[in-house]
Structure formats: C-alpha cells, structure tokens
GROMACS .gro file of C-alpha atoms in nm:
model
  375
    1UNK     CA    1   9.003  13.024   7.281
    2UNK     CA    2   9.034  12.881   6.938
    3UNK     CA    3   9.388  13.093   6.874
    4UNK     CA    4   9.549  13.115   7.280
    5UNK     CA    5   9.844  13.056   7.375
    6UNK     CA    6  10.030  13.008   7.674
    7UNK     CA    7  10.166  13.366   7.770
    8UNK     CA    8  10.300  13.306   8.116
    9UNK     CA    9  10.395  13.054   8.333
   10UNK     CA   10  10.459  13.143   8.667
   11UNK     CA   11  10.634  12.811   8.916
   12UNK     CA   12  10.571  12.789   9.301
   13UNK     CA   13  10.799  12.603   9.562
   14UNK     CA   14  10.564  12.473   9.824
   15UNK     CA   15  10.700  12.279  10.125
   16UNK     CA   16  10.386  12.180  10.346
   17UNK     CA   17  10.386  12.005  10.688
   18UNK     CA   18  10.174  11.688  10.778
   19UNK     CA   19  10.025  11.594  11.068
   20UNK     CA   20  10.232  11.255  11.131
   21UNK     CA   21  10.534  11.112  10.964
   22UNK     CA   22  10.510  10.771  10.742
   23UNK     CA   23  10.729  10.462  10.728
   24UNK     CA   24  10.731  10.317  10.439
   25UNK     CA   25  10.950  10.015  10.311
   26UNK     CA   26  11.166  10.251  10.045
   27UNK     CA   27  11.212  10.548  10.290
   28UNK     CA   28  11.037  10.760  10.579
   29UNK     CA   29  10.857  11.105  10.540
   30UNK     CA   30  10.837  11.336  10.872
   31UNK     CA   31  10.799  11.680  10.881
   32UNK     CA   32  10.719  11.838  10.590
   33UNK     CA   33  10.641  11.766  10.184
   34UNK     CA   34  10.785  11.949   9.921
   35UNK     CA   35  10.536  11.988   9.586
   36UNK     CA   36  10.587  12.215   9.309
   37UNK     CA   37  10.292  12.451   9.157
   38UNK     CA   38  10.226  12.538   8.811
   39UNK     CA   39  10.014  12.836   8.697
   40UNK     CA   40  10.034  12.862   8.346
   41UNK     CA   41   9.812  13.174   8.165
   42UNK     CA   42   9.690  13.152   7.830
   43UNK     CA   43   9.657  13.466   7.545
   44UNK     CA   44   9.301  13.474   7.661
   45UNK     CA   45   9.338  13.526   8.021
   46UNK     CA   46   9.203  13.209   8.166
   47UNK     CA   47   9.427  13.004   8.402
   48UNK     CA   48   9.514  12.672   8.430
   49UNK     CA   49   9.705  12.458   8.735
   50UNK     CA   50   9.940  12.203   8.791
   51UNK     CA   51  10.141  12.004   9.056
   52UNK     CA   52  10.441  11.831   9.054
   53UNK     CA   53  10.540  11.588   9.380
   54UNK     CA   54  10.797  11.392   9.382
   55UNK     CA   55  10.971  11.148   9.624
   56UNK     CA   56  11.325  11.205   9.628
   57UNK     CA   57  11.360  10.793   9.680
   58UNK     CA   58  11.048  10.699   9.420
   59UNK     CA   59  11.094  10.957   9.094
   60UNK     CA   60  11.301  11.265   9.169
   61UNK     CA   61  11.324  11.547   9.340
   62UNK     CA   62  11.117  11.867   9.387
   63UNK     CA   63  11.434  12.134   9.337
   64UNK     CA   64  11.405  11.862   9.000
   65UNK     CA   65  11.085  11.938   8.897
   66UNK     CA   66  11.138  12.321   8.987
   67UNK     CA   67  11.444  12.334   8.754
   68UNK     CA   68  11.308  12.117   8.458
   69UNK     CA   69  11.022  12.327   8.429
   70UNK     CA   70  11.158  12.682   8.503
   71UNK     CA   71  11.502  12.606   8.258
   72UNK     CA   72  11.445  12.359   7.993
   73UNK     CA   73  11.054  12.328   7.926
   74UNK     CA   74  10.958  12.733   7.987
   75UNK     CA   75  11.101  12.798   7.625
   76UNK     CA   76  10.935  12.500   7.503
   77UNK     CA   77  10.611  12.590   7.606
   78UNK     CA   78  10.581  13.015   7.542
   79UNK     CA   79  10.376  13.067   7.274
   80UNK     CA   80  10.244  12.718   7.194
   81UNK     CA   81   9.874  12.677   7.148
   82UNK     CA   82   9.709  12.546   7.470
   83UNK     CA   83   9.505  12.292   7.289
   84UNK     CA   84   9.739  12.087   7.137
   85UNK     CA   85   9.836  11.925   7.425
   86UNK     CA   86   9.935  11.588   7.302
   87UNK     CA   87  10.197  11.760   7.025
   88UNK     CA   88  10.328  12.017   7.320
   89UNK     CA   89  10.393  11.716   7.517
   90UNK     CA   90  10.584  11.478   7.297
   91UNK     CA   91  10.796  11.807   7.244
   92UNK     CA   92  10.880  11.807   7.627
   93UNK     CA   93  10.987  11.494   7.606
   94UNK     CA   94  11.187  11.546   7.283
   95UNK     CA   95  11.345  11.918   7.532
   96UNK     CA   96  11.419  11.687   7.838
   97UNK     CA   97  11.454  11.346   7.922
   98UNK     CA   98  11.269  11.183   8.198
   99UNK     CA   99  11.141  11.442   8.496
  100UNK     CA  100  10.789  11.277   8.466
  101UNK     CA  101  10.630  11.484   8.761
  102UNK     CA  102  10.748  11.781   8.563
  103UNK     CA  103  10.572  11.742   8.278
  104UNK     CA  104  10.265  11.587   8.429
  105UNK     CA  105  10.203  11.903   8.624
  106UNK     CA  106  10.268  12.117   8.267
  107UNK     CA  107   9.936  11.865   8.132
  108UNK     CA  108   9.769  11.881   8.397
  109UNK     CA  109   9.758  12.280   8.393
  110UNK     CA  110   9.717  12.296   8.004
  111UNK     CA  111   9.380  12.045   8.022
  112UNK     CA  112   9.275  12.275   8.302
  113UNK     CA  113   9.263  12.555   8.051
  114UNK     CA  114   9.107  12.376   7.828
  115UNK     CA  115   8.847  12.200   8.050
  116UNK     CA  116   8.756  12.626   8.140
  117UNK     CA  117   8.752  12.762   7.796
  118UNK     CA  118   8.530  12.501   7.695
  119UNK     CA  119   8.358  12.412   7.984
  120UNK     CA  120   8.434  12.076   8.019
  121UNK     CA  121   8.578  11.879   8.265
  122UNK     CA  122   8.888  11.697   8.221
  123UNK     CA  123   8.749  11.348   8.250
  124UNK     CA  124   8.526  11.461   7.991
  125UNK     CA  125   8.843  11.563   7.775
  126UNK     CA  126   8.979  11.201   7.884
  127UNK     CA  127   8.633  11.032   7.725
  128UNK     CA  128   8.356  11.114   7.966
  129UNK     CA  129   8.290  10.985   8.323
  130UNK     CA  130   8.186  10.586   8.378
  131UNK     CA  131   8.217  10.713   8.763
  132UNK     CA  132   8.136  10.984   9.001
  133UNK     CA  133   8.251  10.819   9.321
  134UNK     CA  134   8.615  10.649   9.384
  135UNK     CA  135   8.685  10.407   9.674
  136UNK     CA  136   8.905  10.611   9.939
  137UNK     CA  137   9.190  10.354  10.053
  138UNK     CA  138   9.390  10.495  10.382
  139UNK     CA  139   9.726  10.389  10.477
  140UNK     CA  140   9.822  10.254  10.774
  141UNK     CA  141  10.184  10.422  10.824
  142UNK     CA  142  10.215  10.629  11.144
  143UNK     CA  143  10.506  10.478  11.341
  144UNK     CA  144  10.254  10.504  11.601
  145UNK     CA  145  10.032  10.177  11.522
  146UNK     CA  146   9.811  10.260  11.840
  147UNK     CA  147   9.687  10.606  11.684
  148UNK     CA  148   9.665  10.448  11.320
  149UNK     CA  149   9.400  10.212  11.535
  150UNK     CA  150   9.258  10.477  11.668
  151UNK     CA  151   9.198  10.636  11.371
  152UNK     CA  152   9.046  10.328  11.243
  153UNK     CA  153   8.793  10.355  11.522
  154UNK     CA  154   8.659  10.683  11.393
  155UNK     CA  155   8.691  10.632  11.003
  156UNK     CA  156   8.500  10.287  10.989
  157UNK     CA  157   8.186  10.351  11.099
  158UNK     CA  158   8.188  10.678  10.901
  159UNK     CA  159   8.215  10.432  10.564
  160UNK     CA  160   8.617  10.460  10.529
  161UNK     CA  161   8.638  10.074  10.471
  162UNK     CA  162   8.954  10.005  10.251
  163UNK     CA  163   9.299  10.039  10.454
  164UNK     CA  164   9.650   9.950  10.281
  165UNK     CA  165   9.921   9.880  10.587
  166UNK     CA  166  10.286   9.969  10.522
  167UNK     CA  167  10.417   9.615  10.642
  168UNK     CA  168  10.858   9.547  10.607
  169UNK     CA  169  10.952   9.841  10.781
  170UNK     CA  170  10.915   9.692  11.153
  171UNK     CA  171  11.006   9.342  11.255
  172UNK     CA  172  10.760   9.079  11.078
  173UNK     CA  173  10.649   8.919  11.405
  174UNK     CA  174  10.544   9.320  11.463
  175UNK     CA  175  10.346   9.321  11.113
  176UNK     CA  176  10.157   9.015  11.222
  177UNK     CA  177  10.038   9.163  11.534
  178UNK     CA  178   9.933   9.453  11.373
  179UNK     CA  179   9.726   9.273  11.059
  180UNK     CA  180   9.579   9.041  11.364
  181UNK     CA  181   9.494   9.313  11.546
  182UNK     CA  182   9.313   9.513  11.256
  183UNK     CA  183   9.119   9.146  11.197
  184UNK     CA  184   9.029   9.115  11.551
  185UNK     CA  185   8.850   9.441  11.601
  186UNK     CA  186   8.718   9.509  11.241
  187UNK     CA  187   8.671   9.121  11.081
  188UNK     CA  188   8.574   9.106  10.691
  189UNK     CA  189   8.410   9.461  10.751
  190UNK     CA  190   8.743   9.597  10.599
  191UNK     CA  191   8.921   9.568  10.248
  192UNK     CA  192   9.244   9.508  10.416
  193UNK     CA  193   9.572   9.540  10.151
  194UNK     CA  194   9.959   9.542  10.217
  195UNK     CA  195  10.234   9.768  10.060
  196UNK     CA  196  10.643   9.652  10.126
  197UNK     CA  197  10.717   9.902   9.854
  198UNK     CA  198  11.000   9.703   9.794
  199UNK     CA  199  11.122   9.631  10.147
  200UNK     CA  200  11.206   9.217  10.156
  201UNK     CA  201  11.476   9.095   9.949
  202UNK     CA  202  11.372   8.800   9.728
  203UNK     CA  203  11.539   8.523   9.930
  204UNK     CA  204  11.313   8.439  10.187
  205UNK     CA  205  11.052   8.652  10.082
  206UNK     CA  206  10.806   8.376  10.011
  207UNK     CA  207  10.724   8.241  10.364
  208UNK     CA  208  10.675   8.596  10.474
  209UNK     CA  209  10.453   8.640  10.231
  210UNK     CA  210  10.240   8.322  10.312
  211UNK     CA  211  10.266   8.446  10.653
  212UNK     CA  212  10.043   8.754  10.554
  213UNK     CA  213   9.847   8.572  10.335
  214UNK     CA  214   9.649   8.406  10.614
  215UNK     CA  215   9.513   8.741  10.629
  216UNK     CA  216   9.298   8.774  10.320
  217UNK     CA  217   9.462   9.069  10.138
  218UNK     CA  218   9.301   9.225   9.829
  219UNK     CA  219   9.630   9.225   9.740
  220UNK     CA  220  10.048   9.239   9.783
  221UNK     CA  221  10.200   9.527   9.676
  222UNK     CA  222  10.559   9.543   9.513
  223UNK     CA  223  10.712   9.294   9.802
  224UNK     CA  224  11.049   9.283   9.615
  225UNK     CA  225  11.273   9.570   9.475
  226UNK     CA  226  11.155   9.696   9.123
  227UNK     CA  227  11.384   9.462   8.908
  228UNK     CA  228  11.315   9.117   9.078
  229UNK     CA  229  11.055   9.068   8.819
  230UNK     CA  230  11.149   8.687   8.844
  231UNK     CA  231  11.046   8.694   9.222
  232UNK     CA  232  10.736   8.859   9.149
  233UNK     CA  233  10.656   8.613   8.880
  234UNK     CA  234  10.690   8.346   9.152
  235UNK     CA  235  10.499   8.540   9.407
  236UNK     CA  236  10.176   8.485   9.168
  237UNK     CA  237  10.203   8.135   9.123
  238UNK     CA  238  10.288   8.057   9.477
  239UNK     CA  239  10.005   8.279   9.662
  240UNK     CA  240   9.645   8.314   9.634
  241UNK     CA  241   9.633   8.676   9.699
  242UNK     CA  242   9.743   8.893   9.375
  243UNK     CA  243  10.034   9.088   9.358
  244UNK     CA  244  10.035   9.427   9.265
  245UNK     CA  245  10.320   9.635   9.065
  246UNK     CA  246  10.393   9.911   9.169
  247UNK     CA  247  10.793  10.038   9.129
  248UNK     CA  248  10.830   9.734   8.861
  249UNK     CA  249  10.549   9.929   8.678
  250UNK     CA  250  10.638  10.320   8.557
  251UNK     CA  251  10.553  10.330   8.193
  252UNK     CA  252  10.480  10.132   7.914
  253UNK     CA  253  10.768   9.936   7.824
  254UNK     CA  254  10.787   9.846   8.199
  255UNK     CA  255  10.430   9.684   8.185
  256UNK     CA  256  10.483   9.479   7.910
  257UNK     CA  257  10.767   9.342   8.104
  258UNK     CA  258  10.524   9.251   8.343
  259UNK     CA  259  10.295   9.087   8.162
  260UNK     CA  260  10.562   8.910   7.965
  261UNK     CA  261  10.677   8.757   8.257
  262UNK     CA  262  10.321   8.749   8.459
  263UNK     CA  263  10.511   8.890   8.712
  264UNK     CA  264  10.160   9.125   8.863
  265UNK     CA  265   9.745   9.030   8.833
  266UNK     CA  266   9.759   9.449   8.883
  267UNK     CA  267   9.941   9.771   8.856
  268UNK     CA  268   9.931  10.094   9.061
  269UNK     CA  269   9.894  10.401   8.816
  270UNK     CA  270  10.098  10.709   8.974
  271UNK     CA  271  10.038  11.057   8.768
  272UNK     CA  272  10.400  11.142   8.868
  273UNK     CA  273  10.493  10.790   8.731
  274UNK     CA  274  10.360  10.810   8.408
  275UNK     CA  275  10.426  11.155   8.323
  276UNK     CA  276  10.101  11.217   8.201
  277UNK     CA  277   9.703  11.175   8.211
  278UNK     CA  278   9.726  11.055   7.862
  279UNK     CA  279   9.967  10.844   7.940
  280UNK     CA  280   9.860  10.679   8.220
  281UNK     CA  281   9.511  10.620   8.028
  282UNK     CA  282   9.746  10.436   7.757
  283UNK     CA  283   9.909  10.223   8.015
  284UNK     CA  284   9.590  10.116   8.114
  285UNK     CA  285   9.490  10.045   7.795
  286UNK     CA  286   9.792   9.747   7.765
  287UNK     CA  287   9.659   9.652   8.107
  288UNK     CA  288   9.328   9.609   8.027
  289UNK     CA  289   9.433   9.394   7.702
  290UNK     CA  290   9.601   9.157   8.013
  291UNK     CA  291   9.336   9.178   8.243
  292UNK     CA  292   9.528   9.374   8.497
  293UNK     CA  293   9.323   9.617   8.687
  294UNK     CA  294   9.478   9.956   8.778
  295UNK     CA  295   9.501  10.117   9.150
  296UNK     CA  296   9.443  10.475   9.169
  297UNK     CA  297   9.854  10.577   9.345
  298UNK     CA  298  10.022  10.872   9.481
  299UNK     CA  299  10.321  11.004   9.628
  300UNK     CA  300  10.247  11.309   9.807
  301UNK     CA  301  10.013  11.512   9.593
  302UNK     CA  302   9.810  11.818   9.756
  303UNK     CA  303   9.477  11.869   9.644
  304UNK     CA  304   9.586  11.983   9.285
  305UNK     CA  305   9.739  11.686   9.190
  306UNK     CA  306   9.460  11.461   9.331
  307UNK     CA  307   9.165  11.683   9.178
  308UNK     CA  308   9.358  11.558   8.824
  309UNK     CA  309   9.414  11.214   8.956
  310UNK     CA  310   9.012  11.171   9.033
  311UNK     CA  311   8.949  11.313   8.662
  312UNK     CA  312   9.181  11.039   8.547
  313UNK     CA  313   9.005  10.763   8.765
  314UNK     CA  314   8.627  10.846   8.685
  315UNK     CA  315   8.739  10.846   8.283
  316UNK     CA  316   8.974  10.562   8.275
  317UNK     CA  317   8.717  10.217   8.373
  318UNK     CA  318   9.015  10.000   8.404
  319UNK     CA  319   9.124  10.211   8.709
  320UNK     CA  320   8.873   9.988   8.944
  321UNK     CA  321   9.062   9.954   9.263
  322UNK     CA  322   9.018  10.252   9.468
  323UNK     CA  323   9.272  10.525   9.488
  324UNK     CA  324   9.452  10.654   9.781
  325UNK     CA  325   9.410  11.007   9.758
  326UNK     CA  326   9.357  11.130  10.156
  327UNK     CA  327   9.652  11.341  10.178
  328UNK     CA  328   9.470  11.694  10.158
  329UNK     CA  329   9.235  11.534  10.442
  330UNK     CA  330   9.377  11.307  10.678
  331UNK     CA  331   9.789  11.421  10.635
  332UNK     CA  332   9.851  11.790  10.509
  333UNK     CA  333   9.788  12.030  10.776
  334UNK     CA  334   9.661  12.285  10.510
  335UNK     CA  335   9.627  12.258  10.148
  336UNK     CA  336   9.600  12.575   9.876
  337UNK     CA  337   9.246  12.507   9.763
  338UNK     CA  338   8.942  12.732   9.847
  339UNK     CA  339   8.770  12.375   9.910
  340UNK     CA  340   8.894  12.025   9.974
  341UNK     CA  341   8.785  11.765   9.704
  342UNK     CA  342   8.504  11.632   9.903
  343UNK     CA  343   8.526  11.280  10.064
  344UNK     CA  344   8.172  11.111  10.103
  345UNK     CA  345   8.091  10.781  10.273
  346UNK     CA  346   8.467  10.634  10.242
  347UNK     CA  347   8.476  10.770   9.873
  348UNK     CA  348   8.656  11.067   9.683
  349UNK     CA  349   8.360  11.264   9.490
  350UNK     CA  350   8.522  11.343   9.190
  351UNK     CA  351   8.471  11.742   9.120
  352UNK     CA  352   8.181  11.839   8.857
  353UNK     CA  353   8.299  12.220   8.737
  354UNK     CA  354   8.516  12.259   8.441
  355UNK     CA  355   8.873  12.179   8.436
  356UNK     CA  356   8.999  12.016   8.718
  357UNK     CA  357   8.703  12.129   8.861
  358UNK     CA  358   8.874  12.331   9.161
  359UNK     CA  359   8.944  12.655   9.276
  360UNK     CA  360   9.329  12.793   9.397
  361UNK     CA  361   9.349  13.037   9.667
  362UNK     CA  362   9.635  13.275   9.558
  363UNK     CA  363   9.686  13.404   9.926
  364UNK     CA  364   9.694  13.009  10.030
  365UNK     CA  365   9.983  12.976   9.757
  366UNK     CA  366  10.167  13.314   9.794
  367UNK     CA  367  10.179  13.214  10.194
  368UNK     CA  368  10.339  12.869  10.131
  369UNK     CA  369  10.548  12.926   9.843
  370UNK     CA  370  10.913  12.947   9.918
  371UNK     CA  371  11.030  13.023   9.586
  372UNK     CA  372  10.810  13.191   9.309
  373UNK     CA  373  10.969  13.217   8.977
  374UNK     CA  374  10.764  13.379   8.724
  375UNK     CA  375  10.901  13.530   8.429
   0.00000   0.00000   0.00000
C-alpha cells in the first residue's frame, strides 16, 4: 500500500424511501431521501466508501454533492496517494469552495482504504477507541404523534431510552400535550430532549421556552434561526436546561462565535457539517477547551455515513451525548449494506473490522442507484 493511489472513482445517485415522513422546524421530509455514494479504488485494488447526504434546506443539495465530486474534485483526486489524506483534503478545499458533504464522503472513502490496507479501523486512525457503545437517541417526528407513542411502547422496554421531539412545527399548546404525554406514561425512565431546529423567532421565544422547561430536557436545541446568536446567549442565562447549537454551529470559526458570546453549553457535530472526520475531531477540540460537550448529528445518512459517524464518536471523548444515528433501522426501508450497524440495548455498537468496518452490497447499490457515473 505504501505507493497506491487512487485509480478510479466511480459516484452513485441513490434516492431511498422511508417508512414515515418527518416534520421538522426548518422543513419536512416524506417520501424518499436522496444520498450520494462514493467508491473510490486505489492502485492496489482495495476499495474504499463514502456517502454524501445532504438536506437541500440544512447544507446543499444531493445533484450538489453529485456534481462537486464528479466535475471539480475527480481531477483533484486521480492519482494522489491514498494516505495523505489530510494534504488531499486541504487541496479540495483549495479546487472548490464549500460542498462539505462532498468532501466528507471523498475522506470518509480514502480512511476506509486505509483502515483495509492496514488493518485498522478508522477510530483507530482518529486516535484509538475510549468507546465501543454510543447512546441511540430517536426522534420523535412522525406527523402522526399517536404511532411515534406507539413506537415508544415497543422501544423502551427494549433499552431505547433517549428520545429528542421535533417541537415548533405544530401549535405549542400541541407540543405541550405531547411532552406531557411522553412524561405521563414513561416518567424520568426517559432522557427526554427537544429540537426547534430553528423554528421560533426570537421575540417571544423565551416564555415558550420556559414553557418546555417544566419538562426536564437534557437539553434545547437551536430554538432560534442560526444567526440570533444574541437570543441564544439569553436563552442560557434565562433557563436551567442547556441549549444546544446546532445550525449556529458548522465549523470552526462558527464555534468560537459561540463561545465568544456563550451563546450554547453544547454543540451538535454533523459529518456533512464539518466537512470532515478530521475536522469535526478539531471542532471538538475548541469545544472541549470551553467545556461544551458534542452530540453525535445527522441529516439523513444511510448506513455508510453512520458506520463513519460511530468511528468518529468512539475516537473523539468529547462527543459524550449520544448520537442519533437510527435511520438505517427505524426510517430507511432498505439500506446498501450486507449488515446493519448493529443496535444493542438502546446503543449503536460501533463496528470492529478494518475501515469503516462494513461491508457494501454492489447488487444493493447497482439496484438503487439512479445515476452511476464512473469514469
């Protein structure tokens, strides 16, 4: 391996339906998700994956991602040495600005490679493990309340304890009922947490917020829109339950906003965010300088992009929050892996082999892929 390269790179166009659509304060998903693959084959013949998934309302689009990779960061990466991963990706960012899902997915793929040829896992090529196990958090978005509470009913007792609720999208007399109901049944048994992914305005915002409160959140996540860092300064002197950033919090620069202005106690660290495993374990690094824990986010990854996403987790400790990586399990009706990353006792196992750790069924891909473009 010491000499390979990357000799091919071949791009898939998946478009995958779920199970139930999801309201969510910045916009709605029903029907299907659209992700982008990345197979990318080094001199030596071992293979590596990637996955880039967007929200066209969050980062970008997937016809985006598709384009950034297959046009402007293909003759970039042809020929470059697969383990010099930091260099070839300060050199996609020098090719392209922005398209963070893009070049995530390129990383991801390239430490796969790596993580085969040398048979290490990538957490181990992050630092090594300080976990094995990740909290599974669920969210509570089906329009349908009365089957989210159903499902409830089946995933507590089976250890699934942590549940984040979608709250601003229906009226706020509705969200009440809803957290009181969850209280009722299940009591201090759960790790109950709220998401308005931006969906009050900051006028206002404040008594809603103590309204939820009474509730006993972990925490509030991004209440206001991304720029109201002002508000969400407030919001953490005003309430007892932390606030977490989430759209105020994509990169760097943006988190030392936040901690300028103590405008979060904690962040949510999105792959397709940062652009980057490396660079999401160097925002954490600021964080943990604050004493902001991280939250293990996602937008709509399949089991690709979450197999990376647990590597990142079980090397990064300041990641301590749980993820919410149940897509694959609880909202994709199929997924292109041989075999789901396991879930265990309301916990993601994070995968022991090499690489990601996972294995991609090509007939799963071919069968899903709208567009391939491999050249």
């Amino acid at each position: 391996m010491s000499g390979a390269v990357v000799e091919r790179i071949r791009l898939f166009f998946i478009e995958s339906p779920i199970k139930m659509a999801r309201l969510q304060g910045v916009g709605n998903v029903k029907g299907t998700v659209k992700r982008v693959l990345v197979e990318l084959t080094a001199s030596d013949g071992v293979v590596g994956w990637g996955e880039a998934a967007p929200w066209e309302v969050f980062t970008g689009t997937a016809e985006a991602a598709l384009a950034a990779i297959d046009v402007y960061l293909r003759p970039v990466l042809i020929g470059r040495p697969v383990k010099r991963v930091r260099e070839t990706m300060a050199l996609l960012d020098r090719a392209l600005v922005g398209h963070a899902e893009a070049k995530v997915a390129i990383e991801m793929a390239l430490l796969d490679i790596v993580g085969k040829a040398s048979g290490l896992s990538v957490a181990d090529l992050l630092g090594g493990r300080v976990r094995d196990t990740i909290p599974l958090s669920f969210s509570i978005a089906d329009p349908d309340f009365a089957a989210d509470l159903e499902r409830m009913r089946a995933m507590v007792p089976a250890g699934n304890v942590i549940y984040k609720v979608k709250t601003g999208v229906k009226p706020h007399k509705e969200d009440l009922a809803h957290l009181e109901a969850m209280r009722s049944e299940f009591g201090d048994a759960i790790d109950l947490r709220l998401d308005y992914n931006q969906a009050l305005q900051p006028f206002g915002a404040i008594k809603i917020l103590r309204d939820v409160d009474a509730f006993a959140p972990t925490f509030i996540e991004q209440p206001v829109p991304r720029d109201n860092l002002d508000a969400m300064a407030a919001f953490v002197a005003a309430l007892d339950t932390p606030i977490l950033a989430d759209e105020s919090c994509f990169d760097a620069r943006d988190l030392n906003e936040v901690i300028r202005l103590k405008a979060a106690n904690a962040i949510s660290v999105k792959l397709m965010k940062a652009g980057g495993l490396l660079k999401a374990q160097a925002i954490m690094a600021i964080a943990d300088q604050a004493g902001l824990p991280g939250y293990g986010g996602t937008l709509w990854e399949g089991g690709i992009g979450l197999a990376a996403g647990t590597q990142l987790i079980a090397a990064t400790p300041g990641i301590s929050l749980g993820c919410e990586f149940y897509m694959p399990h609880h909202v994709l009706t199929e997924d292109v892996l041989e075999e789901r990353v396991a879930n265990r006792n309301g916990h993601v196992v994070v995968p022991d082999g090499p690489g990601l750790g996972i294995r991609v069924s090509e007939a799963s891909v071919r069968a899903n892929a709208r567009i391939l473009a491999e050249r």
